[in-house]
mmCIF file of C-alpha atoms in Angstrom:
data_model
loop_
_atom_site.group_PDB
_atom_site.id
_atom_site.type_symbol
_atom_site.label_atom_id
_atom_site.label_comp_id
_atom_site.label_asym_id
_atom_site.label_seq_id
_atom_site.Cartn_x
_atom_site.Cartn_y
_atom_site.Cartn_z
ATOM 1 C CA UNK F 335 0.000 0.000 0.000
ATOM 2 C CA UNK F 336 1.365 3.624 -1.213
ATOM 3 C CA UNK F 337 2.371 5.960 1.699
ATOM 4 C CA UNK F 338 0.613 9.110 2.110
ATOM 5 C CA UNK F 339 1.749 11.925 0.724
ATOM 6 C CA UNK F 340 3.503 14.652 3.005
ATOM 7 C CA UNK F 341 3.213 18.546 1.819
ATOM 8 C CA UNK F 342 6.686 20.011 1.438
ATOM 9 C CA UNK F 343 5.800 22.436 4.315
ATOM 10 C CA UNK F 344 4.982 20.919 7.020
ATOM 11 C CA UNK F 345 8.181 17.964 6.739
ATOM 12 C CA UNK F 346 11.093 18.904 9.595
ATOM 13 C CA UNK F 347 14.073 20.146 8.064
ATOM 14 C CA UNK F 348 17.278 18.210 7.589
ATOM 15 C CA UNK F 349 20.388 19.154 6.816
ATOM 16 C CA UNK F 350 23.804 20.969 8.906
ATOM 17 C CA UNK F 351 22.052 24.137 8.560
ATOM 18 C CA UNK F 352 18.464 22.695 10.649
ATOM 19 C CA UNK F 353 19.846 23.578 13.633
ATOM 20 C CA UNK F 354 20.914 27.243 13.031
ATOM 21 C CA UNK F 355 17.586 27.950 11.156
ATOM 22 C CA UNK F 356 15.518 26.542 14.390
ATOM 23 C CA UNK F 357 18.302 29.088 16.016
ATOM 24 C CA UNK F 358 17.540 31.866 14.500
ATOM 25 C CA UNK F 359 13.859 31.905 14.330
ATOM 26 C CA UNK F 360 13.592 31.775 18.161
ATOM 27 C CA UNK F 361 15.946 34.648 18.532
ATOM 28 C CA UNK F 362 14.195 37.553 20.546
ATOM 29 C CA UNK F 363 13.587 41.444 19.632
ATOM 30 C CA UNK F 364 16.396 42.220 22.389
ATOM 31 C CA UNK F 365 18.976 43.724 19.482
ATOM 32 C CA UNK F 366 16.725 46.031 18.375
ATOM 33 C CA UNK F 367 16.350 47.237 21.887
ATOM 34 C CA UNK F 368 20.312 47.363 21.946
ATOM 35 C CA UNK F 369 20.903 49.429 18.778
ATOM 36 C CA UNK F 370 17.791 52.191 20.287
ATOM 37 C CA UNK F 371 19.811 52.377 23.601
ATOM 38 C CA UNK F 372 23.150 53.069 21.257
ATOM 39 C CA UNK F 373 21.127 56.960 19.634
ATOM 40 C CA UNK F 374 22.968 58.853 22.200
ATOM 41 C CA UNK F 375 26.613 57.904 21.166
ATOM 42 C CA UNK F 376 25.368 58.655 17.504
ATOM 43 C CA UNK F 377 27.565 61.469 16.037
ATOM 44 C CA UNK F 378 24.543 64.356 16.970
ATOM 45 C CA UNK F 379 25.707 64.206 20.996
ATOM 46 C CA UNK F 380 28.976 64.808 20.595
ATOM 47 C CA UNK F 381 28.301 68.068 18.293
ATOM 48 C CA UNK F 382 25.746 69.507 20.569
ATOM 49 C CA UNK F 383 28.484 69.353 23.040
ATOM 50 C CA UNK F 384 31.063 70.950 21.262
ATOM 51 C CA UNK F 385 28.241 73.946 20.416
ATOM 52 C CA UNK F 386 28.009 74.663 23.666
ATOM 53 C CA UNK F 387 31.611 74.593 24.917
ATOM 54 C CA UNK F 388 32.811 78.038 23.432
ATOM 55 C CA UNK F 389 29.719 79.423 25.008
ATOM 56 C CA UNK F 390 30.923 78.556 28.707
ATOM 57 C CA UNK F 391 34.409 79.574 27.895
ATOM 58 C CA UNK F 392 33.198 83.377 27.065
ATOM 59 C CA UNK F 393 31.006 83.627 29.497
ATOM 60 C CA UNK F 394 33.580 82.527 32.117
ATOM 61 C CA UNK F 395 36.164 85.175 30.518
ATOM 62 C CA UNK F 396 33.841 88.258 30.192
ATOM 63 C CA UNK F 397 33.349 87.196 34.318
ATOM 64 C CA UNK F 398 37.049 87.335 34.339
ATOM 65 C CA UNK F 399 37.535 90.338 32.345
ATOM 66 C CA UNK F 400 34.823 92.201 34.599
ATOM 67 C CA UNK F 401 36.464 91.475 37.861
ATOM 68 C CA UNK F 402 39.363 92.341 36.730
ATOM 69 C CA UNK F 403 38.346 95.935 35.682
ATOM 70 C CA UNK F 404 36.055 96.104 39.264
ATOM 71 C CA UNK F 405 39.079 95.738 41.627
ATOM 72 C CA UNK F 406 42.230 97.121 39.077
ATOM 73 C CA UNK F 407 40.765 100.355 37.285
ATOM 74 C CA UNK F 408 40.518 103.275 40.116
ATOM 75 C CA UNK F 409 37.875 105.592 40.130
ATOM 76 C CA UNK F 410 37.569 108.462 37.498
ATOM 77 C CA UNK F 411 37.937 111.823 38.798
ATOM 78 C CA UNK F 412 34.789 113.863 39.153
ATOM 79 C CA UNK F 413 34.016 117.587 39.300
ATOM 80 C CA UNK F 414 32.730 117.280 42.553
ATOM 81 C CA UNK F 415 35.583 116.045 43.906
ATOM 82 C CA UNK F 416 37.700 118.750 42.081
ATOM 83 C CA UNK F 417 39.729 121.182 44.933
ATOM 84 C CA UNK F 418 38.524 124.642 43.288
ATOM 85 C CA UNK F 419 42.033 125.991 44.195
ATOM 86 C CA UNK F 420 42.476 124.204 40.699
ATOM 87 C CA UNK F 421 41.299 126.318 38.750
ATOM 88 C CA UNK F 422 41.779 129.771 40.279
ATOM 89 C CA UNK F 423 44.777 132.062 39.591
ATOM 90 C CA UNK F 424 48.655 130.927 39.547
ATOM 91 C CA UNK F 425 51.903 132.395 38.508
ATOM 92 C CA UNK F 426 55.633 132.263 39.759
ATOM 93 C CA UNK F 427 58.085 135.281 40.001
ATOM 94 C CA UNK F 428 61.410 134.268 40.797
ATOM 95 C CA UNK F 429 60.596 133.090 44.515
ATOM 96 C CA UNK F 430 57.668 134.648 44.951
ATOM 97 C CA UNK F 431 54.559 132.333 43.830
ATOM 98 C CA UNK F 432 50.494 133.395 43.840
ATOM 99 C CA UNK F 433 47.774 131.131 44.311
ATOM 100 C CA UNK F 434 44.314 130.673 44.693
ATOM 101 C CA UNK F 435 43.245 134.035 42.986
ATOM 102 C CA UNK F 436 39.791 134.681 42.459
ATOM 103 C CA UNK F 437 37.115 137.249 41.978
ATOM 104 C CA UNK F 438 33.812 136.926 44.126
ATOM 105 C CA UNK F 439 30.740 138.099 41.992
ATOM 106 C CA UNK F 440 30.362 141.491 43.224
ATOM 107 C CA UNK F 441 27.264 143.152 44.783
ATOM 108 C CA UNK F 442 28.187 146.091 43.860
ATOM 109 C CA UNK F 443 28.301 146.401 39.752
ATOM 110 C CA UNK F 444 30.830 149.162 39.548
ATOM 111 C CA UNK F 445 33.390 147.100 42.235
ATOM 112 C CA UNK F 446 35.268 143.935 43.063
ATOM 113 C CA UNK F 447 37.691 142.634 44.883
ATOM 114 C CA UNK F 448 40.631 140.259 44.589
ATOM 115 C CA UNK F 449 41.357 137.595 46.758
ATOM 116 C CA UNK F 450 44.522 135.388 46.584
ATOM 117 C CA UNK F 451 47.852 134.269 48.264
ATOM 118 C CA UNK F 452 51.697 134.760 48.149
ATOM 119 C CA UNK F 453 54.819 132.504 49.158
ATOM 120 C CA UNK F 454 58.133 133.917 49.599
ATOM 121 C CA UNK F 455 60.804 130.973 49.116
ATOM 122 C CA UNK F 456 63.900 133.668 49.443
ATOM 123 C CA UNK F 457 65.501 134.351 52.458
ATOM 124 C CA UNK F 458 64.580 137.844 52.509
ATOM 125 C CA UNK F 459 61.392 139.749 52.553
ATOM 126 C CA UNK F 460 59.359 140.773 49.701
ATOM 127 C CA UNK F 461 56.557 143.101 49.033
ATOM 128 C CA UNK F 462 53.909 143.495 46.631
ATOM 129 C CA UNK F 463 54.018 147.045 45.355
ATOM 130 C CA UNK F 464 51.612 147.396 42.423
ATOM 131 C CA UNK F 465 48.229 145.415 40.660
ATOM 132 C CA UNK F 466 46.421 145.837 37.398
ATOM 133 C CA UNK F 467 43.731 144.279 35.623
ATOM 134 C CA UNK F 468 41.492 143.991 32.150
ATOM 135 C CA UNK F 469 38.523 144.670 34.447
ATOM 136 C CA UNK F 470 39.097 148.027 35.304
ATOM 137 C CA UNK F 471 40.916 150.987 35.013
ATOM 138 C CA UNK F 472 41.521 151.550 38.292
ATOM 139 C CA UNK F 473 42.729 148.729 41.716
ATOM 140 C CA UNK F 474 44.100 149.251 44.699
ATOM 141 C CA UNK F 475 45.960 147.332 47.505
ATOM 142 C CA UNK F 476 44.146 147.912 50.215
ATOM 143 C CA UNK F 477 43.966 146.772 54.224
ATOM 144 C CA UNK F 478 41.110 146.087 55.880
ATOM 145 C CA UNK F 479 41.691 147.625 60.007
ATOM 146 C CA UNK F 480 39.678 147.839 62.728
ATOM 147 C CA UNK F 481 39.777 151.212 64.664
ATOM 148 C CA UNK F 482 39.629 151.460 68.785
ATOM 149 C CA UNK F 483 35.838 151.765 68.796
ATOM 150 C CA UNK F 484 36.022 148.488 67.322
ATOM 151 C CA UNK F 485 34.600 149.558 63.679
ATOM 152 C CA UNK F 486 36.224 148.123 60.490
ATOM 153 C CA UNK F 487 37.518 150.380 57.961
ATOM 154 C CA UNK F 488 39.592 150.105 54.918
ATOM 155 C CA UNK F 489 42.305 152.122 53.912
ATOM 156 C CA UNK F 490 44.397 152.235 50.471
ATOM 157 C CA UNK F 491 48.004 151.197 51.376
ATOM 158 C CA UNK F 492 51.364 151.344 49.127
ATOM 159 C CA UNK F 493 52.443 148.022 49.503
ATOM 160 C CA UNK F 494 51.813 144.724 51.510
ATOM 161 C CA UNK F 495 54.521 142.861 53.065
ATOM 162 C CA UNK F 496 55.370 139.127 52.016
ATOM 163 C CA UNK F 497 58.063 137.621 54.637
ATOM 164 C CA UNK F 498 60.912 135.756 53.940
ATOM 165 C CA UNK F 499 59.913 131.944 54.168
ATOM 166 C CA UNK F 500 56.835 133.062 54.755
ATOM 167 C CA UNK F 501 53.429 133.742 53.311
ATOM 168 C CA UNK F 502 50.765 136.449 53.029
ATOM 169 C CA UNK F 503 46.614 135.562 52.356
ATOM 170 C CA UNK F 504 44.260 138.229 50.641
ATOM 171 C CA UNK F 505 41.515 137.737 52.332
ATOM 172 C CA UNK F 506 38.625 138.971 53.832
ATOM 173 C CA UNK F 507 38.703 141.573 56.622
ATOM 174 C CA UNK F 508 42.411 141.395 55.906
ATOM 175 C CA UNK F 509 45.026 142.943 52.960
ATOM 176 C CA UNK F 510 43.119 142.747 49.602
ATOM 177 C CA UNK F 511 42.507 144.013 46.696
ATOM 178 C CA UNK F 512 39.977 146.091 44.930
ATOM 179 C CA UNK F 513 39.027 147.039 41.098
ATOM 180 C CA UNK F 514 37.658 149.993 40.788
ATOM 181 C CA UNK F 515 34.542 151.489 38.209
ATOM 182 C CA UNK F 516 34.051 148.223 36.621
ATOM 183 C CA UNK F 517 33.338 149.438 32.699
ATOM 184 C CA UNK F 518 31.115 146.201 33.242
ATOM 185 C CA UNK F 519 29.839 144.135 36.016
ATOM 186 C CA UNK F 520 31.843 141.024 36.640
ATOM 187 C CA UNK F 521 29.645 137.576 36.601
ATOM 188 C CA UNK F 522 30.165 134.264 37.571
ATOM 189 C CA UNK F 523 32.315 132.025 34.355
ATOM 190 C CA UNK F 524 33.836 135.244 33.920
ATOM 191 C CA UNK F 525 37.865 135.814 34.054
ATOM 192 C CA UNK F 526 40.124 138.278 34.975
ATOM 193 C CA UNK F 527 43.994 138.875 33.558
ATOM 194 C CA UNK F 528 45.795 140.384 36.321
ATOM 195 C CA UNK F 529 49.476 141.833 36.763
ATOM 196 C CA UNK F 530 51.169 141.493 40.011
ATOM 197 C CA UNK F 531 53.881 143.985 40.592
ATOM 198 C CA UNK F 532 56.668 143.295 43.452
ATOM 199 C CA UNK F 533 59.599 144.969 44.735
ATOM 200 C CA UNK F 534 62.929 144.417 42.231
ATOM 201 C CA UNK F 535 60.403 144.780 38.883
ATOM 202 C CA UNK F 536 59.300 141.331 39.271
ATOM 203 C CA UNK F 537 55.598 140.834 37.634
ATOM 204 C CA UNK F 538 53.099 137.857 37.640
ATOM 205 C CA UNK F 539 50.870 137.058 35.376
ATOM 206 C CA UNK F 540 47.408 135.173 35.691
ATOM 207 C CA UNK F 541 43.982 134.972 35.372
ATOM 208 C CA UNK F 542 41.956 134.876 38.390
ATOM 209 C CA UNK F 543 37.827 133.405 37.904
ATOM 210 C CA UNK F 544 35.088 135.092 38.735
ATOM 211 C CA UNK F 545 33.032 132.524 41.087
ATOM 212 C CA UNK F 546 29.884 133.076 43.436
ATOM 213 C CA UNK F 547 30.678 134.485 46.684
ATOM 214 C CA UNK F 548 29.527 131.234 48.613
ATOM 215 C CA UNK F 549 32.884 129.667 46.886
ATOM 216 C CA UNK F 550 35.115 130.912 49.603
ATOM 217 C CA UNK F 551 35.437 133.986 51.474
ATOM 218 C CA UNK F 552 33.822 137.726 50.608
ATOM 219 C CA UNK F 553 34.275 141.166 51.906
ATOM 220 C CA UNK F 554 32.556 142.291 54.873
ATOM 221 C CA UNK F 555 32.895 146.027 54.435
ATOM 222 C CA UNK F 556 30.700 148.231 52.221
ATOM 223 C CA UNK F 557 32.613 148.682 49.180
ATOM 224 C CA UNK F 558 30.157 150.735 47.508
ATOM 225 C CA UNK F 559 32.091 153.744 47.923
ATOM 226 C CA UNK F 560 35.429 153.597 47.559
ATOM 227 C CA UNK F 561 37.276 154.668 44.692
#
């Protein structure tokens, strides 16, 4: 009697390869899951690290370069803390030197006076003998005394004395000096050119400022009238 007949399909396999092809049908999905857990080493990573490394390196030197200019670059100068000395009147005569000249604005429109300071480096004494200015036609050294009923007054005087190694101060209620019938009245910004005249010939030249009488010292006596 015949045998049955046995589709292709469904006979076991035979053969040196059977076992490998039983093998690999069985195999499970776990490669896949080992190539998905491989993305991060793809070449992508790497260059979004590289993008952001030259970011942290400026940001860390502009942090650098800021500290640096907080504690080593000093403090800029300001007006306010500007001596106004500065700017006022200087000039040098052989060993004579003025200083801080300036002009308060004056109350009076037709007067002003002339405040400043001189140093005598020599070893003998000195004396300022003579003073004109651009302002006027007309100044005066003057000394500001106070009589025995205890009054101020203010008299026009030839000279005024600068000791040796010493110094003398025009100031107020002391020796200063006035300009007389202002062609104009002097106001603050203004400047005037002044010439100094001391015993020997010697002359200094300078400008003095005009600034508001709160700046420093102004004249107590009525200067209204003098001429």
């Amino acid at each position: 009697m015949p045998s049955p007949h046995v589709p292709p399909a469904s006979r076991t396999p035979h053969g040196p390869n059977s076992q490998h092809t039983q093998h690999a049908s069985s195999v499970p999905d776990a490669p896949r899951g080992r190539y998905v857990s491989r993305v991060p080493d793809t070449p992508q990573a790497p260059r979004v690290q590289r993008a952001l490394r030259p970011a942290g390196v400026s940001a860390a030197l502009v942090a650098a370069l800021l500290f640096a200019t907080a504690c080593g670059a000093p403090d800029a100068p300001t007006a306010a803390d500007a001596s106004p000395e500065a700017s006022r009147g200087h000039a040098v005569a052989g060993d004579l030197e003025v200083s801080g000249a300036w002009v308060p604005e004056p109350a009076n429109p037709e007067v002003a006076v002339l405040y400043l300071e001189v140093a005598n480096a020599a070893a003998r004494d000195a004396a300022i003998t003579g003073v004109s200015t651009d302002a006027s036609p007309e100044a005066d050294l003057c000394s500001t005394e106070t009589t025995d009923s205890g009054a101020s007054g203010m008299r026009v005087v030839e000279e005024i004395p600068v000791a040796a190694g010493g110094a003398t101060a025009l100031v107020d209620g002391g020796y200063h000096i006035m300009l007389n019938d202002l062609p104009e009245p002097l106001e603050v910004g203004d400047e005037v050119e002044v010439t100094l005249t001391f015993d020997g010939d010697r002359e200094a030249v300078f400008t003095a400022p005009v600034e508001p009488m709160t700046a420093g010292s102004a004249p107590e006596a009525d200067h209204g009238g003098h001429h």
